[in-house]
GROMACS .gro file of N, CA and C in nm:
model
  489
    1MET      N    1  10.818   7.701   7.216
    1MET     CA    2  10.731   7.800   7.275
    1MET      C    3  10.816   7.920   7.320
    2ASN      N    4  10.775   8.037   7.282
    2ASN     CA    5  10.846   8.160   7.318
    2ASN      C    6  10.769   8.229   7.430
    3ILE      N    7  10.822   8.221   7.550
    3ILE     CA    8  10.756   8.280   7.666
    3ILE      C    9  10.824   8.412   7.700
    4LYS      N   10  10.743   8.516   7.713
    4LYS     CA   11  10.795   8.647   7.752
    4LYS      C   12  10.747   8.677   7.894
    5ARG      N   13  10.840   8.706   7.980
    5ARG     CA   14  10.805   8.742   8.118
    5ARG      C   15  10.764   8.889   8.121
    6ALA      N   16  10.646   8.912   8.175
    6ALA     CA   17  10.599   9.051   8.187
    6ALA      C   18  10.672   9.122   8.301
    7LEU      N   19  10.697   9.050   8.408
    7LEU     CA   20  10.766   9.105   8.524
    7LEU      C   21  10.874   9.008   8.566
    8ASN      N   22  10.992   9.061   8.593
    8ASN     CA   23  11.103   8.974   8.630
    8ASN      C   24  11.190   9.047   8.732
    9HIS      N   25  11.213   8.984   8.847
    9HIS     CA   26  11.298   9.039   8.952
    9HIS      C   27  11.254   9.179   8.996
   10ILE      N   28  11.126   9.193   9.025
   10ILE     CA   29  11.071   9.319   9.075
   10ILE      C   30  11.075   9.313   9.227
   11GLN      N   31  11.130   9.415   9.290
   11GLN     CA   32  11.130   9.421   9.434
   11GLN      C   33  11.127   9.567   9.476
   12PHE      N   34  11.030   9.602   9.559
   12PHE     CA   35  11.025   9.736   9.616
   12PHE      C   36  10.936   9.735   9.739
   13SER      N   37  10.952   9.835   9.821
   13SER     CA   38  10.872   9.852   9.941
   13SER      C   39  10.819   9.994   9.943
   14LEU      N   40  10.698  10.006   9.993
   14LEU     CA   41  10.637  10.138  10.010
   14LEU      C   42  10.596  10.152  10.155
   15MET      N   43  10.623  10.267  10.209
   15MET     CA   44  10.580  10.296  10.346
   15MET      C   45  10.456  10.384  10.339
   16GLU      N   46  10.377  10.382  10.444
   16GLU     CA   47  10.256  10.464  10.447
   16GLU      C   48  10.292  10.609  10.421
   17GLY      N   49  10.218  10.672  10.331
   17GLY     CA   50  10.240  10.812  10.297
   17GLY      C   51  10.333  10.834  10.180
   18GLU      N   52  10.403  10.731  10.134
   18GLU     CA   53  10.492  10.746  10.019
   18GLU      C   54  10.411  10.740   9.889
   19PHE      N   55  10.463  10.806   9.788
   19PHE     CA   56  10.400  10.806   9.657
   19PHE      C   57  10.501  10.757   9.553
   20VAL      N   58  10.451  10.685   9.455
   20VAL     CA   59  10.537  10.624   9.356
   20VAL      C   60  10.478  10.648   9.217
   21SER      N   61  10.565  10.665   9.121
   21SER     CA   62  10.522  10.670   8.981
   21SER      C   63  10.573  10.544   8.912
   22ILE      N   64  10.488  10.484   8.834
   22ILE     CA   65  10.528  10.368   8.755
   22ILE      C   66  10.523  10.412   8.610
   23MET      N   67  10.638  10.415   8.547
   23MET     CA   68  10.646  10.465   8.409
   23MET      C   69  10.714  10.362   8.321
   24GLY      N   70  10.680  10.366   8.196
   24GLY     CA   71  10.743  10.278   8.099
   24GLY      C   72  10.664  10.279   7.971
   25PRO      N   73  10.724  10.229   7.866
   25PRO     CA   74  10.653  10.227   7.737
   25PRO      C   75  10.537  10.127   7.739
   26SER      N   76  10.448  10.142   7.643
   26SER     CA   77  10.336  10.050   7.628
   26SER      C   78  10.390   9.908   7.620
   27GLY      N   79  10.328   9.818   7.694
   27GLY     CA   80  10.369   9.678   7.691
   27GLY      C   81  10.483   9.643   7.786
   28SER      N   82  10.525   9.737   7.869
   28SER     CA   83  10.639   9.711   7.956
   28SER      C   84  10.601   9.644   8.088
   29GLY      N   85  10.470   9.630   8.116
   29GLY     CA   86  10.428   9.557   8.235
   29GLY      C   87  10.369   9.642   8.346
   30LYS      N   88  10.342   9.769   8.322
   30LYS     CA   89  10.285   9.856   8.427
   30LYS      C   90  10.150   9.803   8.474
   31THR      N   91  10.060   9.777   8.382
   31THR     CA   92   9.927   9.728   8.419
   31THR      C   93   9.936   9.588   8.479
   32THR      N   94  10.025   9.506   8.427
   32THR     CA   95  10.044   9.371   8.482
   32THR      C   96  10.090   9.381   8.627
   33LEU      N   97  10.182   9.471   8.656
   33LEU     CA   98  10.229   9.490   8.793
   33LEU      C   99  10.114   9.531   8.883
   34LEU      N  100  10.034   9.628   8.840
   34LEU     CA  101   9.920   9.672   8.921
   34LEU      C  102   9.819   9.560   8.941
   35ASN      N  103   9.796   9.481   8.836
   35ASN     CA  104   9.702   9.368   8.846
   35ASN      C  105   9.753   9.262   8.944
   36CYS      N  106   9.883   9.240   8.946
   36CYS     CA  107   9.940   9.143   9.040
   36CYS      C  108   9.933   9.194   9.184
   37ILE      N  109   9.969   9.319   9.203
   37ILE     CA  110   9.964   9.377   9.337
   37ILE      C  111   9.822   9.374   9.392
   38SER      N  112   9.725   9.398   9.305
   38SER     CA  113   9.585   9.405   9.351
   38SER      C  114   9.514   9.271   9.349
   39THR      N  115   9.583   9.163   9.325
   39THR     CA  116   9.533   9.025   9.324
   39THR      C  117   9.437   8.995   9.210
   40ILE      N  118   9.434   9.079   9.107
   40ILE     CA  119   9.352   9.049   8.990
   40ILE      C  120   9.420   8.938   8.910
   41ASP      N  121   9.551   8.948   8.894
   41ASP     CA  122   9.629   8.845   8.824
   41ASP      C  123   9.711   8.768   8.926
   42ALA      N  124   9.725   8.638   8.903
   42ALA     CA  125   9.810   8.555   8.988
   42ALA      C  126   9.953   8.559   8.935
   43ILE      N  127  10.047   8.541   9.025
   43ILE     CA  128  10.187   8.539   8.982
   43ILE      C  129  10.237   8.395   8.978
   44ASP      N  130  10.339   8.371   8.894
   44ASP     CA  131  10.394   8.236   8.879
   44ASP      C  132  10.493   8.202   8.990
   45SER      N  133  10.564   8.303   9.038
   45SER     CA  134  10.662   8.279   9.144
   45SER      C  135  10.681   8.407   9.224
   46GLY      N  136  10.740   8.393   9.342
   46GLY     CA  137  10.762   8.508   9.427
   46GLY      C  138  10.645   8.534   9.518
   47HIS      N  139  10.647   8.649   9.582
   47HIS     CA  140  10.545   8.684   9.680
   47HIS      C  141  10.512   8.832   9.671
   48ILE      N  142  10.391   8.865   9.706
   48ILE     CA  143  10.346   9.003   9.715
   48ILE      C  144  10.287   9.021   9.853
   49TYR      N  145  10.343   9.115   9.929
   49TYR     CA  146  10.297   9.142  10.063
   49TYR      C  147  10.232   9.280  10.069
   50LEU      N  148  10.114   9.286  10.125
   50LEU     CA  149  10.046   9.413  10.153
   50LEU      C  150  10.009   9.412  10.300
   51ASN      N  151  10.057   9.511  10.372
   51ASN     CA  152  10.035   9.518  10.517
   51ASN      C  153  10.076   9.388  10.586
   52ASN      N  154  10.190   9.336  10.549
   52ASN     CA  155  10.248   9.214  10.605
   52ASN      C  156  10.166   9.088  10.578
   53GLN      N  157  10.074   9.094  10.485
   53GLN     CA  158   9.995   8.977  10.448
   53GLN      C  159  10.039   8.930  10.311
   54ASP      N  160  10.069   8.802  10.298
   54ASP     CA  161  10.113   8.745  10.171
   54ASP      C  162   9.992   8.727  10.080
   55MET      N  163   9.982   8.810   9.979
   55MET     CA  164   9.870   8.807   9.886
   55MET      C  165   9.873   8.683   9.796
   56THR      N  166   9.989   8.626   9.779
   56THR     CA  167  10.002   8.510   9.689
   56THR      C  168   9.946   8.382   9.749
   57ASN      N  169   9.921   8.382   9.879
   57ASN     CA  170   9.867   8.263   9.945
   57ASN      C  171   9.716   8.270   9.966
   58LEU      N  172   9.652   8.377   9.920
   58LEU     CA  173   9.508   8.390   9.940
   58LEU      C  174   9.430   8.301   9.845
   59THR      N  175   9.323   8.244   9.895
   59THR     CA  176   9.233   8.171   9.807
   59THR      C  177   9.163   8.272   9.716
   60THR      N  178   9.098   8.225   9.613
   60THR     CA  179   9.025   8.314   9.522
   60THR      C  180   8.921   8.394   9.599
   61GLN      N  181   8.849   8.327   9.690
   61GLN     CA  182   8.747   8.396   9.770
   61GLN      C  183   8.808   8.500   9.863
   62LYS      N  184   8.920   8.467   9.927
   62LYS     CA  185   8.987   8.562  10.018
   62LYS      C  186   9.042   8.681   9.940
   63ALA      N  187   9.095   8.656   9.820
   63ALA     CA  188   9.145   8.766   9.737
   63ALA      C  189   9.031   8.858   9.696
   64ALA      N  190   8.917   8.801   9.659
   64ALA     CA  191   8.801   8.882   9.623
   64ALA      C  192   8.754   8.963   9.743
   65GLN      N  193   8.751   8.903   9.860
   65GLN     CA  194   8.712   8.974   9.982
   65GLN      C  195   8.810   9.088  10.011
   66PHE      N  196   8.940   9.060   9.994
   66PHE     CA  197   9.042   9.163  10.016
   66PHE      C  198   9.020   9.281   9.921
   67ARG      N  199   8.996   9.254   9.794
   67ARG     CA  200   8.972   9.361   9.697
   67ARG      C  201   8.847   9.442   9.735
   68LYS      N  202   8.742   9.372   9.772
   68LYS     CA  203   8.616   9.438   9.806
   68LYS      C  204   8.634   9.532   9.925
   69GLU      N  205   8.708   9.488  10.025
   69GLU     CA  206   8.721   9.564  10.149
   69GLU      C  207   8.833   9.666  10.148
   70ASN      N  208   8.932   9.650  10.059
   70ASN     CA  209   9.052   9.732  10.070
   70ASN      C  210   9.092   9.810   9.946
   71LEU      N  211   9.039   9.777   9.832
   71LEU     CA  212   9.085   9.842   9.709
   71LEU      C  213   8.970   9.906   9.634
   72GLY      N  214   9.000  10.014   9.568
   72GLY     CA  215   8.908  10.076   9.474
   72GLY      C  216   8.976  10.079   9.339
   73PHE      N  217   8.908  10.038   9.235
   73PHE     CA  218   8.969  10.029   9.103
   73PHE      C  219   8.914  10.134   9.008
   74ILE      N  220   9.002  10.192   8.931
   74ILE     CA  221   8.963  10.282   8.824
   74ILE      C  222   9.020  10.222   8.696
   75PHE      N  223   8.931  10.181   8.606
   75PHE     CA  224   8.974  10.114   8.485
   75PHE      C  225   8.983  10.212   8.369
   76GLN      N  226   9.070  10.181   8.272
   76GLN     CA  227   9.088  10.266   8.156
   76GLN      C  228   8.958  10.289   8.081
   77ASP      N  229   8.876  10.188   8.071
   77ASP     CA  230   8.750  10.202   7.996
   77ASP      C  231   8.632  10.234   8.088
   78PHE      N  232   8.661  10.275   8.210
   78PHE     CA  233   8.565  10.323   8.309
   78PHE      C  234   8.478  10.214   8.371
   79ASN      N  235   8.440  10.110   8.296
   79ASN     CA  236   8.355  10.001   8.347
   79ASN      C  237   8.225  10.052   8.409
   80LEU      N  238   8.163  10.150   8.347
   80LEU     CA  239   8.033  10.199   8.391
   80LEU      C  240   7.925  10.120   8.318
   81LEU      N  241   7.813  10.101   8.382
   81LEU     CA  242   7.702  10.030   8.319
   81LEU      C  243   7.618  10.129   8.240
   82ASP      N  244   7.607  10.107   8.110
   82ASP     CA  245   7.538  10.200   8.021
   82ASP      C  246   7.390  10.218   8.053
   83THR      N  247   7.328  10.119   8.116
   83THR     CA  248   7.185  10.125   8.145
   83THR      C  249   7.154  10.193   8.278
   84LEU      N  250   7.258  10.233   8.352
   84LEU     CA  251   7.240  10.303   8.478
   84LEU      C  252   7.283  10.448   8.463
   85SER      N  253   7.216  10.538   8.534
   85SER     CA  254   7.257  10.678   8.535
   85SER      C  255   7.393  10.689   8.605
   86ILE      N  256   7.453  10.806   8.594
   86ILE     CA  257   7.580  10.830   8.663
   86ILE      C  258   7.561  10.810   8.813
   87GLU      N  259   7.454  10.865   8.867
   87GLU     CA  260   7.426  10.848   9.010
   87GLU      C  261   7.409  10.701   9.048
   88GLU      N  262   7.338  10.625   8.966
   88GLU     CA  263   7.317  10.482   8.994
   88GLU      C  264   7.448  10.404   8.982
   89ASN      N  265   7.533  10.440   8.886
   89ASN     CA  266   7.664  10.375   8.874
   89ASN      C  267   7.748  10.399   8.999
   90ILE      N  268   7.742  10.521   9.052
   90ILE     CA  269   7.818  10.554   9.172
   90ILE      C  270   7.762  10.479   9.293
   91ALA      N  271   7.630  10.468   9.301
   91ALA     CA  272   7.566  10.402   9.415
   91ALA      C  273   7.581  10.250   9.413
   92LEU      N  274   7.603  10.193   9.298
   92LEU     CA  275   7.603  10.047   9.285
   92LEU      C  276   7.694   9.975   9.384
   93PRO      N  277   7.822  10.013   9.399
   93PRO     CA  278   7.906   9.939   9.495
   93PRO      C  279   7.854   9.945   9.638
   94LEU      N  280   7.791  10.055   9.673
   94LEU     CA  281   7.736  10.069   9.808
   94LEU      C  282   7.609   9.985   9.824
   95SER      N  283   7.529   9.978   9.718
   95SER     CA  284   7.402   9.907   9.728
   95SER      C  285   7.420   9.756   9.744
   96ILE      N  286   7.533   9.704   9.705
   96ILE     CA  287   7.559   9.561   9.722
   96ILE      C  288   7.638   9.533   9.849
   97SER      N  289   7.653   9.634   9.933
   97SER     CA  290   7.729   9.621  10.058
   97SER      C  291   7.643   9.637  10.182
   98ASN      N  292   7.512   9.616  10.169
   98ASN     CA  293   7.420   9.622  10.283
   98ASN      C  294   7.426   9.756  10.358
   99ILE      N  295   7.428   9.864  10.283
   99ILE     CA  296   7.426   9.998  10.341
   99ILE      C  297   7.286  10.055  10.318
  100SER      N  298   7.235  10.128  10.415
  100SER     CA  299   7.098  10.181  10.403
  100SER      C  300   7.086  10.277  10.285
  101THR      N  301   6.967  10.282  10.229
  101THR     CA  302   6.940  10.369  10.113
  101THR      C  303   6.969  10.514  10.145
  102LYS      N  304   6.931  10.559  10.263
  102LYS     CA  305   6.954  10.698  10.303
  102LYS      C  306   7.104  10.729  10.308
  103LYS      N  307   7.182  10.638  10.367
  103LYS     CA  308   7.328  10.659  10.374
  103LYS      C  309   7.389  10.657  10.235
  104ILE      N  310   7.342  10.568  10.148
  104ILE     CA  311   7.392  10.564  10.010
  104ILE      C  312   7.366  10.697   9.942
  105GLN      N  313   7.244  10.748   9.954
  105GLN     CA  314   7.208  10.875   9.890
  105GLN      C  315   7.296  10.988   9.942
  106ASN      N  316   7.318  10.993  10.072
  106ASN     CA  317   7.404  11.096  10.130
  106ASN      C  318   7.548  11.086  10.081
  107GLU      N  319   7.602  10.964  10.080
  107GLU     CA  320   7.740  10.944  10.037
  107GLU      C  321   7.758  10.977   9.888
  108VAL      N  322   7.662  10.935   9.807
  108VAL     CA  323   7.669  10.962   9.663
  108VAL      C  324   7.663  11.112   9.637
  109LYS      N  325   7.575  11.180   9.707
  109LYS     CA  326   7.563  11.325   9.691
  109LYS      C  327   7.694  11.394   9.728
  110LYS      N  328   7.753  11.355   9.842
  110LYS     CA  329   7.879  11.416   9.886
  110LYS      C  330   7.991  11.395   9.785
  111ILE      N  331   8.004  11.271   9.736
  111ILE     CA  332   8.115  11.242   9.645
  111ILE      C  333   8.094  11.310   9.509
  112MET      N  334   7.970  11.318   9.464
  112MET     CA  335   7.944  11.386   9.337
  112MET      C  336   7.976  11.535   9.349
  113GLN      N  337   7.945  11.594   9.464
  113GLN     CA  338   7.981  11.734   9.485
  113GLN      C  339   8.132  11.752   9.489
  114ARG      N  340   8.198  11.661   9.557
  114ARG     CA  341   8.345  11.668   9.569
  114ARG      C  342   8.413  11.661   9.433
  115LEU      N  343   8.355  11.585   9.342
  115LEU     CA  344   8.413  11.567   9.209
  115LEU      C  345   8.348  11.656   9.102
  116SER      N  346   8.261  11.745   9.146
  116SER     CA  347   8.193  11.841   9.056
  116SER      C  348   8.118  11.773   8.942
  117ILE      N  349   8.044  11.669   8.977
  117ILE     CA  350   7.962  11.599   8.876
  117ILE      C  351   7.817  11.585   8.919
  118GLU      N  352   7.775  11.663   9.018
  118GLU     CA  353   7.636  11.652   9.064
  118GLU      C  354   7.537  11.694   8.956
  119ASP      N  355   7.580  11.778   8.862
  119ASP     CA  356   7.489  11.825   8.757
  119ASP      C  357   7.461  11.719   8.649
  120ILE      N  358   7.535  11.608   8.652
  120ILE     CA  359   7.513  11.501   8.552
  120ILE      C  360   7.454  11.375   8.616
  121ALA      N  361   7.405  11.386   8.737
  121ALA     CA  362   7.358  11.271   8.814
  121ALA      C  363   7.259  11.185   8.737
  122SER      N  364   7.166  11.246   8.666
  122SER     CA  365   7.061  11.169   8.599
  122SER      C  366   7.097  11.129   8.456
  123LYS      N  367   7.214  11.172   8.410
  123LYS     CA  368   7.255  11.136   8.273
  123LYS      C  369   7.313  10.996   8.270
  124PHE      N  370   7.316  10.939   8.151
  124PHE     CA  371   7.373  10.806   8.130
  124PHE      C  372   7.516  10.822   8.077
  125PRO      N  373   7.601  10.720   8.095
  125PRO     CA  374   7.740  10.732   8.052
  125PRO      C  375   7.759  10.781   7.908
  126MET      N  376   7.673  10.739   7.816
  126MET     CA  377   7.690  10.782   7.677
  126MET      C  378   7.655  10.929   7.656
  127GLN      N  379   7.599  10.994   7.757
  127GLN     CA  380   7.558  11.134   7.747
  127GLN      C  381   7.658  11.231   7.811
  128VAL      N  382   7.767  11.179   7.865
  128VAL     CA  383   7.864  11.265   7.934
  128VAL      C  384   8.003  11.251   7.872
  129SER      N  385   8.090  11.343   7.904
  129SER     CA  386   8.226  11.344   7.849
  129SER      C  387   8.312  11.235   7.911
  130GLY      N  388   8.425  11.210   7.848
  130GLY     CA  389   8.521  11.113   7.901
  130GLY      C  390   8.571  11.152   8.039
  131GLY      N  391   8.596  11.282   8.059
  131GLY     CA  392   8.642  11.329   8.190
  131GLY      C  393   8.537  11.308   8.297
  132GLN      N  394   8.411  11.329   8.262
  132GLN     CA  395   8.304  11.306   8.359
  132GLN      C  396   8.290  11.158   8.390
  133LYS      N  397   8.305  11.073   8.290
  133LYS     CA  398   8.302  10.928   8.314
  133LYS      C  399   8.417  10.889   8.407
  134GLN      N  400   8.534  10.948   8.384
  134GLN     CA  401   8.650  10.917   8.466
  134GLN      C  402   8.627  10.956   8.611
  135ARG      N  403   8.567  11.073   8.633
  135ARG     CA  404   8.538  11.116   8.770
  135ARG      C  405   8.436  11.024   8.835
  136CYS      N  406   8.340  10.978   8.759
  136CYS     CA  407   8.242  10.882   8.810
  136CYS      C  408   8.314  10.753   8.851
  137ALA      N  409   8.404  10.706   8.766
  137ALA     CA  410   8.479  10.584   8.796
  137ALA      C  411   8.568  10.603   8.919
  138CYS      N  412   8.617  10.724   8.942
  138CYS     CA  413   8.703  10.752   9.057
  138CYS      C  414   8.631  10.733   9.190
  139THR      N  415   8.500  10.741   9.189
  139THR     CA  416   8.425  10.730   9.314
  139THR      C  417   8.445  10.595   9.381
  140LEU      N  418   8.479  10.494   9.304
  140LEU     CA  419   8.503  10.361   9.362
  140LEU      C  420   8.613  10.365   9.467
  141VAL      N  421   8.713  10.448   9.442
  141VAL     CA  422   8.824  10.460   9.536
  141VAL      C  423   8.777  10.522   9.667
  142PHE      N  424   8.692  10.622   9.658
  142PHE     CA  425   8.647  10.692   9.777
  142PHE      C  426   8.556  10.606   9.864
  143PHE      N  427   8.495  10.505   9.808
  143PHE     CA  428   8.404  10.422   9.885
  143PHE      C  429   8.470  10.299   9.945
  144SER      N  430   8.599  10.283   9.925
  144SER     CA  431   8.666  10.169   9.986
  144SER      C  432   8.683  10.196  10.136
  145THR      N  433   8.718  10.094  10.210
  145THR     CA  434   8.731  10.107  10.355
  145THR      C  435   8.873  10.139  10.398
  146LEU      N  436   8.957  10.181  10.304
  146LEU     CA  437   9.096  10.212  10.336
  146LEU      C  438   9.110  10.341  10.415
  147ARG      N  439   9.216  10.350  10.491
  147ARG     CA  440   9.250  10.478  10.551
  147ARG      C  441   9.287  10.575  10.440
  148LYS      N  442   9.276  10.703  10.464
  148LYS     CA  443   9.296  10.804  10.361
  148LYS      C  444   9.430  10.790  10.290
  149THR      N  445   9.540  10.772  10.363
  149THR     CA  446   9.670  10.767  10.297
  149THR      C  447   9.679  10.647  10.203
  150GLN      N  448   9.625  10.534  10.246
  150GLN     CA  449   9.627  10.417  10.159
  150GLN      C  450   9.537  10.441  10.038
  151ARG      N  451   9.422  10.502  10.059
  151ARG     CA  452   9.329  10.527   9.951
  151ARG      C  453   9.394  10.617   9.847
  152ASP      N  454   9.467  10.722   9.892
  152ASP     CA  455   9.535  10.811   9.800
  152ASP      C  456   9.642  10.736   9.722
  153LEU      N  457   9.715  10.648   9.789
  153LEU     CA  458   9.819  10.572   9.722
  153LEU      C  459   9.761  10.480   9.616
  154ILE      N  460   9.656  10.405   9.651
  154ILE     CA  461   9.593  10.316   9.555
  154ILE      C  462   9.538  10.396   9.438
  155PHE      N  463   9.478  10.512   9.466
  155PHE     CA  464   9.426  10.597   9.360
  155PHE      C  465   9.537  10.635   9.263
  156ILE      N  466   9.653  10.672   9.317
  156ILE     CA  467   9.763  10.711   9.230
  156ILE      C  468   9.813  10.591   9.151
  157LEU      N  469   9.825  10.477   9.215
  157LEU     CA  470   9.872  10.358   9.143
  157LEU      C  471   9.777  10.318   9.032
  158ILE      N  472   9.651  10.312   9.062
  158ILE     CA  473   9.553  10.273   8.960
  158ILE      C  474   9.548  10.379   8.850
  159ARG      N  475   9.556  10.504   8.888
  159ARG     CA  476   9.549  10.612   8.790
  159ARG      C  477   9.662  10.602   8.688
  160LEU      N  478   9.778  10.554   8.732
  160LEU     CA  479   9.890  10.540   8.641
  160LEU      C  480   9.860  10.446   8.525
  161SER      N  481   9.772  10.351   8.546
  161SER     CA  482   9.739  10.259   8.438
  161SER      C  483   9.655  10.325   8.331
  162LEU      N  484   9.608  10.445   8.357
  162LEU     CA  485   9.526  10.517   8.260
  162LEU      C  486   9.610  10.585   8.153
  163SER      N  487   9.736  10.611   8.182
  163SER     CA  488   9.817  10.685   8.086
  163SER      C  489   9.881  10.598   7.980
   0.00000   0.00000   0.00000
């Protein structure tokens, strides 16, 4: 059996407010690293600490709760639901979080204005450009419960997986 390690002897620390670029050729482990940090993928050995919490010791349920409450994901293929309008896709994460309809509408309107996509609110993903889909997908980051500096850092880290 020929086993290839995607990540080997990785060690780094980030302080609040720091920004990092993760670069490398296709297949070098950038997405794998982000998936491990964000608890999407489990690691075979070692530890990952976020805010002094060992992510490698979390149960599946605790990891899912951590992602829900602390991370916003932007995927390469956008992960938008084709049967929902852009506005409905943006509102979806909020609607499953027990937030009032009025607050959801206000938040969705604000974020769509911030990203200059309010004019495509009623369109479906197949009716808009790739850049517009990407901006729609970016809204997930803005709706997380992170402090602004952490949210910006996660946005940059996840965004790197798009290149």
